[in-house]
Amino acid sequence: MKLGIVGLPNVGKSTLFNAITSAGVPADNYAFCTIDPNVGTVSVPDGRLTWLSDFYKPKKTTPAVVEFVDIAGLVKGASKGEGLGNKFLSNIRTTDAIVHVVRCFDDSNVTHVEGNTDPLRDIDIINLELVMADIEMVERRVDKCQKAAKGGDKRFLREAEVFSRLLAHLNEGKLARTFEGSEDDLALIATSDLLTLKKTIYVANMDENQWAQPENSAYYRQVKALADGEGSQVIPICAKLEADIAELDDPEERAMFMEELGVAESGLDRLIRSSYALLGLISFLTAGADECRAWTIRRGTKAPQAAGKIHTDFERGFIRAEVIAFEDLKAAGSLAAAKAKGQVRSEGKEYEMKDGDVVNFLFNV
């Protein structure tokens, strides 16, 4: 999973990126401090994998990972090449989803590129640039389809009609992901590489005094209402505090500090959890003396395709999957005890994997 962290200059993108990846990239108080995208890979926190590793004591433990890309701050006119616009937009295209950092605090010591704090205006600036970039792509798609349809090909005629309606939607300043159409229409639009189709999590970057009770902030409430209206998610985070948490190497110290703050989980954990939910992702696990590992798949993936994540031979020669829910394995205390209770199931090619399945795939090639 690859997430692009975006936002206007100086809203806390790089501070957040530093905190969640401990990458130590520059986070200075001036525009375009981030020019090339910084990339950091972080492990997905998973208590189930920790338990399996403690139990099996394998030679190797491999968690699922998320790749974060800290992309340069965007300014007005980016779709026309202003600032670092074209580079910024091309970097977003390679991501699975967007983490849009929005400044929701006032601080005269931190320069705001637009002069003052206004989260809805800031969101509009970025969304408008993405929409304008999408308009250019859709115009080209419509033109291409219309030319191809001159021979009367109904497929291209329909494609031109669908994308023409989408173009009208975008010209109203609306995002592609809010376009309403039939399942077939939306499936056709999904074949395009549009920026405003990407699912988005808004990160409301708040000050230390308000982030724990975000509903008390008018700025946060504005972002929440906007996110709810477009089917996106919003997470309140204080990037500065996240940076303080990240500096604590000792897990016990970190846990104590978070307890003092009254937080059950870090902003990173909440961000990853939201990203999985937003993209419809789950994890299954494999365990043994050699390796315990978490694998990320899309919800609804069937057993042979999940096996193919491990090795193509597993999918090609799939026979069956021996499956147990993690919670059943943990409660039983061992695989042998779970088998004695009849909790280990034999599943075939049509089985849809569940989050937390602990699996042994049987195959023959």
mmCIF file of C-alpha atoms in Angstrom:
data_model
loop_
_atom_site.group_PDB
_atom_site.id
_atom_site.type_symbol
_atom_site.label_atom_id
_atom_site.label_comp_id
_atom_site.label_asym_id
_atom_site.label_seq_id
_atom_site.Cartn_x
_atom_site.Cartn_y
_atom_site.Cartn_z
ATOM 1 C CA MET A 1 0.000 0.000 0.000
ATOM 2 C CA LYS A 2 1.401 3.353 -1.055
ATOM 3 C CA LEU A 3 -0.010 6.531 0.490
ATOM 4 C CA GLY A 4 0.820 10.038 -0.723
ATOM 5 C CA ILE A 5 0.969 12.726 1.967
ATOM 6 C CA VAL A 6 -0.156 16.005 0.388
ATOM 7 C CA GLY A 7 -1.175 19.506 1.431
ATOM 8 C CA LEU A 8 -0.255 23.158 1.086
ATOM 9 C CA PRO A 9 3.263 24.197 2.119
ATOM 10 C CA ASN A 10 3.808 24.465 5.897
ATOM 11 C CA VAL A 11 0.710 22.590 7.036
ATOM 12 C CA GLY A 12 2.734 19.883 8.825
ATOM 13 C CA LYS A 13 3.193 17.273 6.075
ATOM 14 C CA SER A 14 6.902 16.701 6.593
ATOM 15 C CA THR A 15 6.605 16.867 10.384
ATOM 16 C CA LEU A 16 3.977 14.132 10.211
ATOM 17 C CA PHE A 17 6.054 12.131 7.727
ATOM 18 C CA ASN A 18 9.091 12.384 10.018
ATOM 19 C CA ALA A 19 7.025 11.217 12.963
ATOM 20 C CA ILE A 20 5.522 8.168 11.294
ATOM 21 C CA THR A 21 8.610 7.016 9.437
ATOM 22 C CA SER A 22 11.401 8.419 11.669
ATOM 23 C CA ALA A 23 13.049 9.408 8.391
ATOM 24 C CA GLY A 24 14.384 12.735 9.616
ATOM 25 C CA VAL A 25 13.661 14.661 6.400
ATOM 26 C CA PRO A 26 13.777 18.483 6.521
ATOM 27 C CA ALA A 27 10.680 20.147 7.978
ATOM 28 C CA ASP A 28 11.736 23.792 7.914
ATOM 29 C CA ASN A 29 9.350 26.706 8.051
ATOM 30 C CA TYR A 30 9.377 27.765 4.399
ATOM 31 C CA ALA A 31 7.633 26.743 1.196
ATOM 32 C CA PHE A 32 9.075 23.960 -0.975
ATOM 33 C CA CYS A 33 11.353 22.612 1.727
ATOM 34 C CA THR A 34 10.264 19.255 0.291
ATOM 35 C CA ILE A 35 11.141 19.206 -3.412
ATOM 36 C CA ASP A 36 11.732 15.568 -4.273
ATOM 37 C CA PRO A 37 9.260 13.155 -2.707
ATOM 38 C CA ASN A 38 10.629 11.509 0.415
ATOM 39 C CA VAL A 39 9.697 7.852 0.725
ATOM 40 C CA GLY A 40 9.480 5.907 3.964
ATOM 41 C CA THR A 41 8.338 2.341 4.599
ATOM 42 C CA VAL A 42 6.780 1.495 7.956
ATOM 43 C CA SER A 43 5.621 -1.765 9.477
ATOM 44 C CA VAL A 44 1.909 -2.253 10.030
ATOM 45 C CA PRO A 45 1.326 -2.703 13.781
ATOM 46 C CA ASP A 46 -0.329 -6.101 14.289
ATOM 47 C CA GLY A 47 -0.662 -7.680 17.722
ATOM 48 C CA ARG A 48 -1.646 -10.977 16.099
ATOM 49 C CA LEU A 49 1.718 -11.249 14.352
ATOM 50 C CA THR A 50 3.493 -10.378 17.609
ATOM 51 C CA TRP A 51 1.670 -13.222 19.396
ATOM 52 C CA LEU A 52 2.480 -15.722 16.645
ATOM 53 C CA SER A 53 6.129 -14.671 16.685
ATOM 54 C CA ASP A 54 6.327 -15.063 20.476
ATOM 55 C CA PHE A 55 4.713 -18.484 20.216
ATOM 56 C CA TYR A 56 6.635 -19.960 17.243
ATOM 57 C CA LYS A 57 9.918 -18.089 17.853
ATOM 58 C CA PRO A 58 10.671 -18.178 14.112
ATOM 59 C CA LYS A 59 13.957 -17.360 12.413
ATOM 60 C CA LYS A 60 12.250 -14.378 10.818
ATOM 61 C CA THR A 61 9.163 -12.222 11.435
ATOM 62 C CA THR A 62 7.882 -10.124 8.533
ATOM 63 C CA PRO A 63 5.092 -7.589 9.060
ATOM 64 C CA ALA A 64 2.946 -6.065 6.339
ATOM 65 C CA VAL A 65 4.261 -2.651 5.290
ATOM 66 C CA VAL A 66 2.910 0.702 4.166
ATOM 67 C CA GLU A 67 4.920 3.045 1.967
ATOM 68 C CA PHE A 68 4.442 6.745 2.688
ATOM 69 C CA VAL A 69 5.438 9.358 0.127
ATOM 70 C CA ASP A 70 5.874 12.937 1.347
ATOM 71 C CA ILE A 71 5.033 15.042 -1.698
ATOM 72 C CA ALA A 72 6.026 18.689 -2.192
ATOM 73 C CA GLY A 73 3.535 21.347 -1.072
ATOM 74 C CA LEU A 74 1.046 22.465 -3.683
ATOM 75 C CA VAL A 75 0.145 26.058 -4.572
ATOM 76 C CA LYS A 76 -2.457 27.738 -6.766
ATOM 77 C CA GLY A 77 -1.747 27.150 -10.447
ATOM 78 C CA ALA A 78 -0.039 23.785 -9.929
ATOM 79 C CA SER A 79 -2.089 22.190 -12.717
ATOM 80 C CA LYS A 80 -0.586 24.823 -15.024
ATOM 81 C CA GLY A 81 2.927 24.154 -13.760
ATOM 82 C CA GLU A 82 3.134 26.775 -10.994
ATOM 83 C CA GLY A 83 5.495 26.027 -8.117
ATOM 84 C CA LEU A 84 6.355 22.352 -8.314
ATOM 85 C CA GLY A 85 2.947 21.540 -9.730
ATOM 86 C CA ASN A 86 3.609 19.141 -12.574
ATOM 87 C CA LYS A 87 6.082 17.136 -10.515
ATOM 88 C CA PHE A 88 3.675 17.108 -7.570
ATOM 89 C CA LEU A 89 0.812 15.820 -9.699
ATOM 90 C CA SER A 90 2.885 13.061 -11.310
ATOM 91 C CA ASN A 91 3.969 11.859 -7.859
ATOM 92 C CA ILE A 92 0.339 11.598 -6.701
ATOM 93 C CA ARG A 93 -0.561 9.383 -9.671
ATOM 94 C CA THR A 94 1.649 6.571 -8.369
ATOM 95 C CA THR A 95 -0.109 6.327 -4.987
ATOM 96 C CA ASP A 96 -3.031 4.114 -3.925
ATOM 97 C CA ALA A 97 -4.673 6.784 -1.782
ATOM 98 C CA ILE A 98 -4.127 10.344 -0.612
ATOM 99 C CA VAL A 99 -3.432 11.501 2.934
ATOM 100 C CA HIS A 100 -4.393 15.172 2.769
ATOM 101 C CA VAL A 101 -2.890 17.126 5.691
ATOM 102 C CA VAL A 102 -4.903 20.217 6.611
ATOM 103 C CA ARG A 103 -3.771 22.870 9.055
ATOM 104 C CA CYS A 104 -6.347 23.282 11.834
ATOM 105 C CA PHE A 105 -4.467 25.517 14.270
ATOM 106 C CA ASP A 106 -3.432 29.151 14.576
ATOM 107 C CA ASP A 107 0.225 29.993 15.175
ATOM 108 C CA SER A 108 1.774 33.310 14.207
ATOM 109 C CA ASN A 109 5.228 31.678 14.384
ATOM 110 C CA VAL A 110 4.453 29.233 11.562
ATOM 111 C CA THR A 111 4.027 30.941 8.206
ATOM 112 C CA HIS A 112 0.853 30.101 6.258
ATOM 113 C CA VAL A 113 1.297 30.343 2.512
ATOM 114 C CA GLU A 114 -2.192 31.889 2.198
ATOM 115 C CA GLY A 115 -1.731 34.304 5.115
ATOM 116 C CA ASN A 116 -4.176 32.779 7.611
ATOM 117 C CA THR A 117 -5.748 29.510 8.746
ATOM 118 C CA ASP A 118 -8.762 28.430 6.718
ATOM 119 C CA PRO A 119 -8.949 24.628 6.265
ATOM 120 C CA LEU A 120 -11.826 24.612 3.763
ATOM 121 C CA ARG A 121 -10.065 27.148 1.535
ATOM 122 C CA ASP A 122 -6.853 25.137 1.757
ATOM 123 C CA ILE A 123 -8.659 21.925 0.789
ATOM 124 C CA ASP A 124 -10.384 23.713 -2.097
ATOM 125 C CA ILE A 125 -7.038 24.982 -3.443
ATOM 126 C CA ILE A 126 -5.615 21.485 -3.682
ATOM 127 C CA ASN A 127 -8.830 19.856 -4.876
ATOM 128 C CA LEU A 128 -9.276 22.480 -7.589
ATOM 129 C CA GLU A 129 -5.774 21.852 -8.917
ATOM 130 C CA LEU A 130 -6.454 18.110 -8.977
ATOM 131 C CA VAL A 131 -9.797 18.679 -10.713
ATOM 132 C CA MET A 132 -8.180 20.909 -13.354
ATOM 133 C CA ALA A 133 -5.544 18.266 -14.053
ATOM 134 C CA ASP A 134 -8.322 15.671 -14.377
ATOM 135 C CA ILE A 135 -10.290 17.913 -16.755
ATOM 136 C CA GLU A 136 -7.365 17.895 -19.179
ATOM 137 C CA MET A 137 -7.175 14.094 -19.054
ATOM 138 C CA VAL A 138 -10.939 13.631 -19.521
ATOM 139 C CA GLU A 139 -11.037 16.112 -22.421
ATOM 140 C CA ARG A 140 -8.376 14.041 -24.177
ATOM 141 C CA ARG A 141 -10.298 10.830 -23.442
ATOM 142 C CA VAL A 142 -13.563 12.266 -24.846
ATOM 143 C CA ASP A 143 -11.805 13.557 -27.965
ATOM 144 C CA LYS A 144 -10.131 10.190 -28.549
ATOM 145 C CA CYS A 145 -13.423 8.286 -28.113
ATOM 146 C CA GLN A 146 -15.339 10.614 -30.393
ATOM 147 C CA LYS A 147 -12.774 10.120 -33.148
ATOM 148 C CA ALA A 148 -12.825 6.348 -32.669
ATOM 149 C CA ALA A 149 -16.658 6.342 -32.704
ATOM 150 C CA LYS A 150 -16.947 7.928 -36.151
ATOM 151 C CA GLY A 151 -17.295 4.468 -37.640
ATOM 152 C CA GLY A 152 -20.360 3.864 -35.463
ATOM 153 C CA ASP A 153 -18.671 1.709 -32.840
ATOM 154 C CA LYS A 154 -21.213 1.673 -29.965
ATOM 155 C CA ARG A 155 -18.543 0.957 -27.357
ATOM 156 C CA PHE A 156 -16.713 4.202 -28.115
ATOM 157 C CA LEU A 157 -19.987 6.130 -28.432
ATOM 158 C CA ARG A 158 -20.984 5.033 -24.930
ATOM 159 C CA GLU A 159 -17.519 5.786 -23.544
ATOM 160 C CA ALA A 160 -17.629 9.282 -25.053
ATOM 161 C CA GLU A 161 -21.071 9.850 -23.527
ATOM 162 C CA VAL A 162 -20.033 8.700 -20.024
ATOM 163 C CA PHE A 163 -16.829 10.747 -19.989
ATOM 164 C CA SER A 164 -18.669 13.795 -21.370
ATOM 165 C CA ARG A 165 -20.993 13.631 -18.368
ATOM 166 C CA LEU A 166 -17.997 13.263 -16.085
ATOM 167 C CA LEU A 167 -16.384 16.274 -17.768
ATOM 168 C CA ALA A 168 -19.463 18.397 -17.030
ATOM 169 C CA HIS A 169 -19.264 17.218 -13.402
ATOM 170 C CA LEU A 170 -15.572 18.186 -13.145
ATOM 171 C CA ASN A 171 -16.209 21.564 -14.798
ATOM 172 C CA GLU A 172 -18.475 22.363 -11.848
ATOM 173 C CA GLY A 173 -15.419 21.969 -9.607
ATOM 174 C CA LYS A 174 -16.576 18.581 -8.299
ATOM 175 C CA LEU A 175 -14.352 15.564 -7.657
ATOM 176 C CA ALA A 176 -14.502 12.471 -9.871
ATOM 177 C CA ARG A 177 -15.128 10.282 -6.817
ATOM 178 C CA THR A 178 -18.414 12.139 -6.149
ATOM 179 C CA PHE A 179 -19.732 11.458 -9.682
ATOM 180 C CA GLU A 180 -22.999 9.524 -9.654
ATOM 181 C CA GLY A 181 -23.674 6.921 -12.327
ATOM 182 C CA SER A 182 -24.541 3.274 -12.915
ATOM 183 C CA GLU A 183 -22.191 0.491 -11.848
ATOM 184 C CA ASP A 184 -21.113 0.125 -15.476
ATOM 185 C CA ASP A 185 -20.454 3.874 -15.749
ATOM 186 C CA LEU A 186 -18.345 3.901 -12.595
ATOM 187 C CA ALA A 187 -16.441 0.775 -13.679
ATOM 188 C CA LEU A 188 -15.616 2.490 -16.979
ATOM 189 C CA ILE A 189 -14.460 5.673 -15.229
ATOM 190 C CA ALA A 190 -12.315 3.558 -12.888
ATOM 191 C CA THR A 191 -10.209 2.540 -15.905
ATOM 192 C CA SER A 192 -8.893 6.119 -16.075
ATOM 193 C CA ASP A 193 -5.976 7.409 -14.024
ATOM 194 C CA LEU A 194 -7.793 10.363 -12.460
ATOM 195 C CA LEU A 195 -6.383 12.082 -9.392
ATOM 196 C CA THR A 196 -9.761 12.939 -7.863
ATOM 197 C CA LEU A 197 -10.841 9.292 -8.070
ATOM 198 C CA LYS A 198 -8.306 8.402 -5.393
ATOM 199 C CA LYS A 199 -9.716 7.724 -1.959
ATOM 200 C CA THR A 200 -8.694 10.343 0.581
ATOM 201 C CA ILE A 201 -8.055 10.562 4.308
ATOM 202 C CA TYR A 202 -7.994 14.104 5.671
ATOM 203 C CA VAL A 203 -5.541 14.552 8.525
ATOM 204 C CA ALA A 204 -6.582 17.521 10.641
ATOM 205 C CA ASN A 205 -3.277 18.766 12.078
ATOM 206 C CA MET A 206 -4.269 20.354 15.381
ATOM 207 C CA ASP A 207 -2.471 22.017 18.276
ATOM 208 C CA GLU A 208 -1.570 20.248 21.512
ATOM 209 C CA ASN A 209 -4.515 21.705 23.406
ATOM 210 C CA GLN A 210 -7.296 20.672 21.062
ATOM 211 C CA TRP A 211 -6.441 17.463 19.214
ATOM 212 C CA ALA A 212 -7.613 15.151 22.059
ATOM 213 C CA GLN A 213 -11.098 16.712 21.888
ATOM 214 C CA PRO A 214 -11.312 17.673 18.218
ATOM 215 C CA GLU A 215 -15.047 18.346 18.202
ATOM 216 C CA ASN A 216 -14.315 21.480 20.265
ATOM 217 C CA SER A 217 -12.435 22.938 17.284
ATOM 218 C CA ALA A 218 -14.439 24.813 14.652
ATOM 219 C CA TYR A 219 -11.657 24.079 12.141
ATOM 220 C CA TYR A 220 -11.958 20.330 12.731
ATOM 221 C CA ARG A 221 -15.749 20.392 12.513
ATOM 222 C CA GLN A 222 -15.499 22.078 9.109
ATOM 223 C CA VAL A 223 -13.136 19.389 7.786
ATOM 224 C CA LYS A 224 -15.275 16.603 9.284
ATOM 225 C CA ALA A 225 -18.425 17.921 7.583
ATOM 226 C CA LEU A 226 -16.640 18.132 4.229
ATOM 227 C CA ALA A 227 -15.174 14.616 4.580
ATOM 228 C CA ASP A 228 -18.554 13.160 5.526
ATOM 229 C CA GLY A 229 -20.139 14.804 2.490
ATOM 230 C CA GLU A 230 -17.751 13.153 0.025
ATOM 231 C CA GLY A 231 -17.427 9.792 1.761
ATOM 232 C CA SER A 232 -13.854 10.395 2.948
ATOM 233 C CA GLN A 233 -12.359 9.960 6.406
ATOM 234 C CA VAL A 234 -10.809 12.492 8.773
ATOM 235 C CA ILE A 235 -8.304 11.840 11.571
ATOM 236 C CA PRO A 236 -7.362 14.452 14.192
ATOM 237 C CA ILE A 237 -3.604 14.441 14.802
ATOM 238 C CA CYS A 238 -1.091 16.757 16.434
ATOM 239 C CA ALA A 239 1.964 16.299 14.211
ATOM 240 C CA LYS A 240 4.215 17.921 16.822
ATOM 241 C CA LEU A 241 3.146 15.435 19.505
ATOM 242 C CA GLU A 242 3.490 12.552 17.045
ATOM 243 C CA ALA A 243 7.082 13.700 16.483
ATOM 244 C CA ASP A 244 7.659 13.691 20.260
ATOM 245 C CA ILE A 245 6.233 10.152 20.512
ATOM 246 C CA ALA A 246 8.419 8.956 17.630
ATOM 247 C CA GLU A 247 11.581 10.205 19.370
ATOM 248 C CA LEU A 248 11.039 7.710 22.214
ATOM 249 C CA ASP A 249 12.847 4.509 21.213
ATOM 250 C CA ASP A 250 11.878 2.551 24.337
ATOM 251 C CA PRO A 251 8.401 0.981 23.833
ATOM 252 C CA GLU A 252 7.659 1.272 27.570
ATOM 253 C CA GLU A 253 8.565 4.965 27.622
ATOM 254 C CA ARG A 254 6.434 5.510 24.550
ATOM 255 C CA ALA A 255 3.496 3.682 26.162
ATOM 256 C CA MET A 256 3.844 5.751 29.358
ATOM 257 C CA PHE A 257 4.000 9.001 27.403
ATOM 258 C CA MET A 258 0.910 8.066 25.401
ATOM 259 C CA GLU A 259 -0.890 7.115 28.614
ATOM 260 C CA GLU A 260 -0.065 10.544 30.056
ATOM 261 C CA LEU A 261 -1.506 12.102 26.907
ATOM 262 C CA GLY A 262 -4.617 9.957 27.249
ATOM 263 C CA VAL A 263 -4.096 8.228 23.887
ATOM 264 C CA ALA A 264 -4.708 4.527 23.288
ATOM 265 C CA GLU A 265 -2.878 4.420 19.947
ATOM 266 C CA SER A 266 -0.540 6.658 17.978
ATOM 267 C CA GLY A 267 -1.598 8.717 14.994
ATOM 268 C CA LEU A 268 0.327 6.269 12.786
ATOM 269 C CA ASP A 269 -1.724 3.319 14.050
ATOM 270 C CA ARG A 270 -4.972 5.227 13.467
ATOM 271 C CA LEU A 271 -3.837 6.343 10.019
ATOM 272 C CA ILE A 272 -2.911 2.812 8.937
ATOM 273 C CA ARG A 273 -6.150 1.372 10.323
ATOM 274 C CA SER A 274 -8.169 3.996 8.458
ATOM 275 C CA SER A 275 -6.173 3.378 5.267
ATOM 276 C CA TYR A 276 -6.897 -0.350 5.395
ATOM 277 C CA ALA A 277 -10.609 0.310 5.912
ATOM 278 C CA LEU A 278 -10.705 2.967 3.177
ATOM 279 C CA LEU A 279 -9.028 0.733 0.591
ATOM 280 C CA GLY A 280 -10.880 -2.425 1.618
ATOM 281 C CA LEU A 281 -7.714 -4.233 2.738
ATOM 282 C CA ILE A 282 -7.276 -7.052 5.255
ATOM 283 C CA SER A 283 -4.369 -9.172 6.478
ATOM 284 C CA PHE A 284 -3.959 -12.932 6.651
ATOM 285 C CA LEU A 285 -1.092 -14.621 8.465
ATOM 286 C CA THR A 286 1.273 -17.537 7.919
ATOM 287 C CA ALA A 287 3.225 -18.999 10.819
ATOM 288 C CA GLY A 288 5.928 -21.570 11.445
ATOM 289 C CA ALA A 289 9.442 -22.135 12.691
ATOM 290 C CA ASP A 290 11.022 -20.494 9.644
ATOM 291 C CA GLU A 291 8.876 -17.361 9.395
ATOM 292 C CA CYS A 292 5.785 -15.655 10.755
ATOM 293 C CA ARG A 293 4.383 -13.170 8.301
ATOM 294 C CA ALA A 294 1.415 -10.862 7.656
ATOM 295 C CA TRP A 295 0.134 -10.524 4.085
ATOM 296 C CA THR A 296 -2.078 -7.706 2.801
ATOM 297 C CA ILE A 297 -4.911 -8.526 0.398
ATOM 298 C CA ARG A 298 -8.165 -6.917 -0.721
ATOM 299 C CA ARG A 299 -11.306 -7.927 1.128
ATOM 300 C CA GLY A 300 -13.115 -10.582 -0.914
ATOM 301 C CA THR A 301 -9.908 -12.208 -2.219
ATOM 302 C CA LYS A 302 -10.332 -15.960 -2.638
ATOM 303 C CA ALA A 303 -7.923 -18.521 -1.231
ATOM 304 C CA PRO A 304 -5.994 -19.346 -4.460
ATOM 305 C CA GLN A 305 -5.325 -15.660 -5.194
ATOM 306 C CA ALA A 306 -4.222 -15.110 -1.573
ATOM 307 C CA ALA A 307 -1.862 -18.071 -1.971
ATOM 308 C CA GLY A 308 -0.507 -16.395 -5.098
ATOM 309 C CA LYS A 309 0.645 -13.464 -2.949
ATOM 310 C CA ILE A 310 3.162 -15.858 -1.399
ATOM 311 C CA HIS A 311 4.243 -17.513 -4.655
ATOM 312 C CA THR A 312 2.679 -17.928 -8.085
ATOM 313 C CA ASP A 313 3.168 -21.712 -7.796
ATOM 314 C CA PHE A 314 0.886 -21.710 -4.737
ATOM 315 C CA GLU A 315 -1.939 -20.274 -6.823
ATOM 316 C CA ARG A 316 -1.238 -22.348 -9.923
ATOM 317 C CA GLY A 317 -1.154 -25.653 -8.032
ATOM 318 C CA PHE A 318 -3.659 -24.752 -5.282
ATOM 319 C CA ILE A 319 -5.276 -27.801 -3.658
ATOM 320 C CA ARG A 320 -6.811 -26.426 -0.474
ATOM 321 C CA ALA A 321 -6.176 -24.113 2.470
ATOM 322 C CA GLU A 322 -6.012 -25.146 6.097
ATOM 323 C CA VAL A 323 -7.484 -22.151 7.931
ATOM 324 C CA ILE A 324 -8.055 -21.107 11.522
ATOM 325 C CA ALA A 325 -9.178 -17.746 12.836
ATOM 326 C CA PHE A 326 -6.391 -16.132 14.859
ATOM 327 C CA GLU A 327 -8.612 -15.643 17.928
ATOM 328 C CA ASP A 328 -9.485 -19.366 17.933
ATOM 329 C CA LEU A 329 -5.796 -20.298 17.693
ATOM 330 C CA LYS A 330 -4.894 -17.926 20.513
ATOM 331 C CA ALA A 331 -7.702 -19.222 22.742
ATOM 332 C CA ALA A 332 -6.743 -22.855 22.048
ATOM 333 C CA GLY A 333 -3.103 -22.112 22.854
ATOM 334 C CA SER A 334 -1.629 -24.184 20.023
ATOM 335 C CA LEU A 335 -2.465 -25.486 16.560
ATOM 336 C CA ALA A 336 -2.605 -29.046 17.858
ATOM 337 C CA ALA A 337 -5.144 -28.089 20.533
ATOM 338 C CA ALA A 338 -7.192 -26.150 17.942
ATOM 339 C CA LYS A 339 -7.198 -29.197 15.620
ATOM 340 C CA ALA A 340 -8.390 -31.381 18.484
ATOM 341 C CA LYS A 341 -11.322 -28.983 18.935
ATOM 342 C CA GLY A 342 -12.107 -29.114 15.221
ATOM 343 C CA GLN A 343 -11.332 -25.424 14.730
ATOM 344 C CA VAL A 344 -8.944 -25.887 11.791
ATOM 345 C CA ARG A 345 -10.995 -25.871 8.594
ATOM 346 C CA SER A 346 -10.212 -27.191 5.126
ATOM 347 C CA GLU A 347 -11.255 -24.578 2.539
ATOM 348 C CA GLY A 348 -11.382 -24.820 -1.247
ATOM 349 C CA LYS A 349 -11.015 -22.513 -4.226
ATOM 350 C CA GLU A 350 -14.154 -20.472 -3.545
ATOM 351 C CA TYR A 351 -13.274 -19.554 0.040
ATOM 352 C CA GLU A 352 -13.056 -15.805 0.656
ATOM 353 C CA MET A 353 -10.232 -14.956 3.032
ATOM 354 C CA LYS A 354 -11.098 -13.266 6.325
ATOM 355 C CA ASP A 355 -9.069 -10.723 8.268
ATOM 356 C CA GLY A 356 -6.897 -12.567 10.780
ATOM 357 C CA ASP A 357 -7.014 -15.976 9.080
ATOM 358 C CA VAL A 358 -3.943 -18.059 9.918
ATOM 359 C CA VAL A 359 -3.364 -20.219 6.850
ATOM 360 C CA ASN A 360 -1.350 -23.135 5.542
ATOM 361 C CA PHE A 361 -1.752 -23.544 1.770
ATOM 362 C CA LEU A 362 -1.453 -26.978 0.195
ATOM 363 C CA PHE A 363 -0.438 -27.066 -3.461
ATOM 364 C CA ASN A 364 1.009 -29.316 -6.132
ATOM 365 C CA VAL A 365 2.842 -28.250 -9.300
#
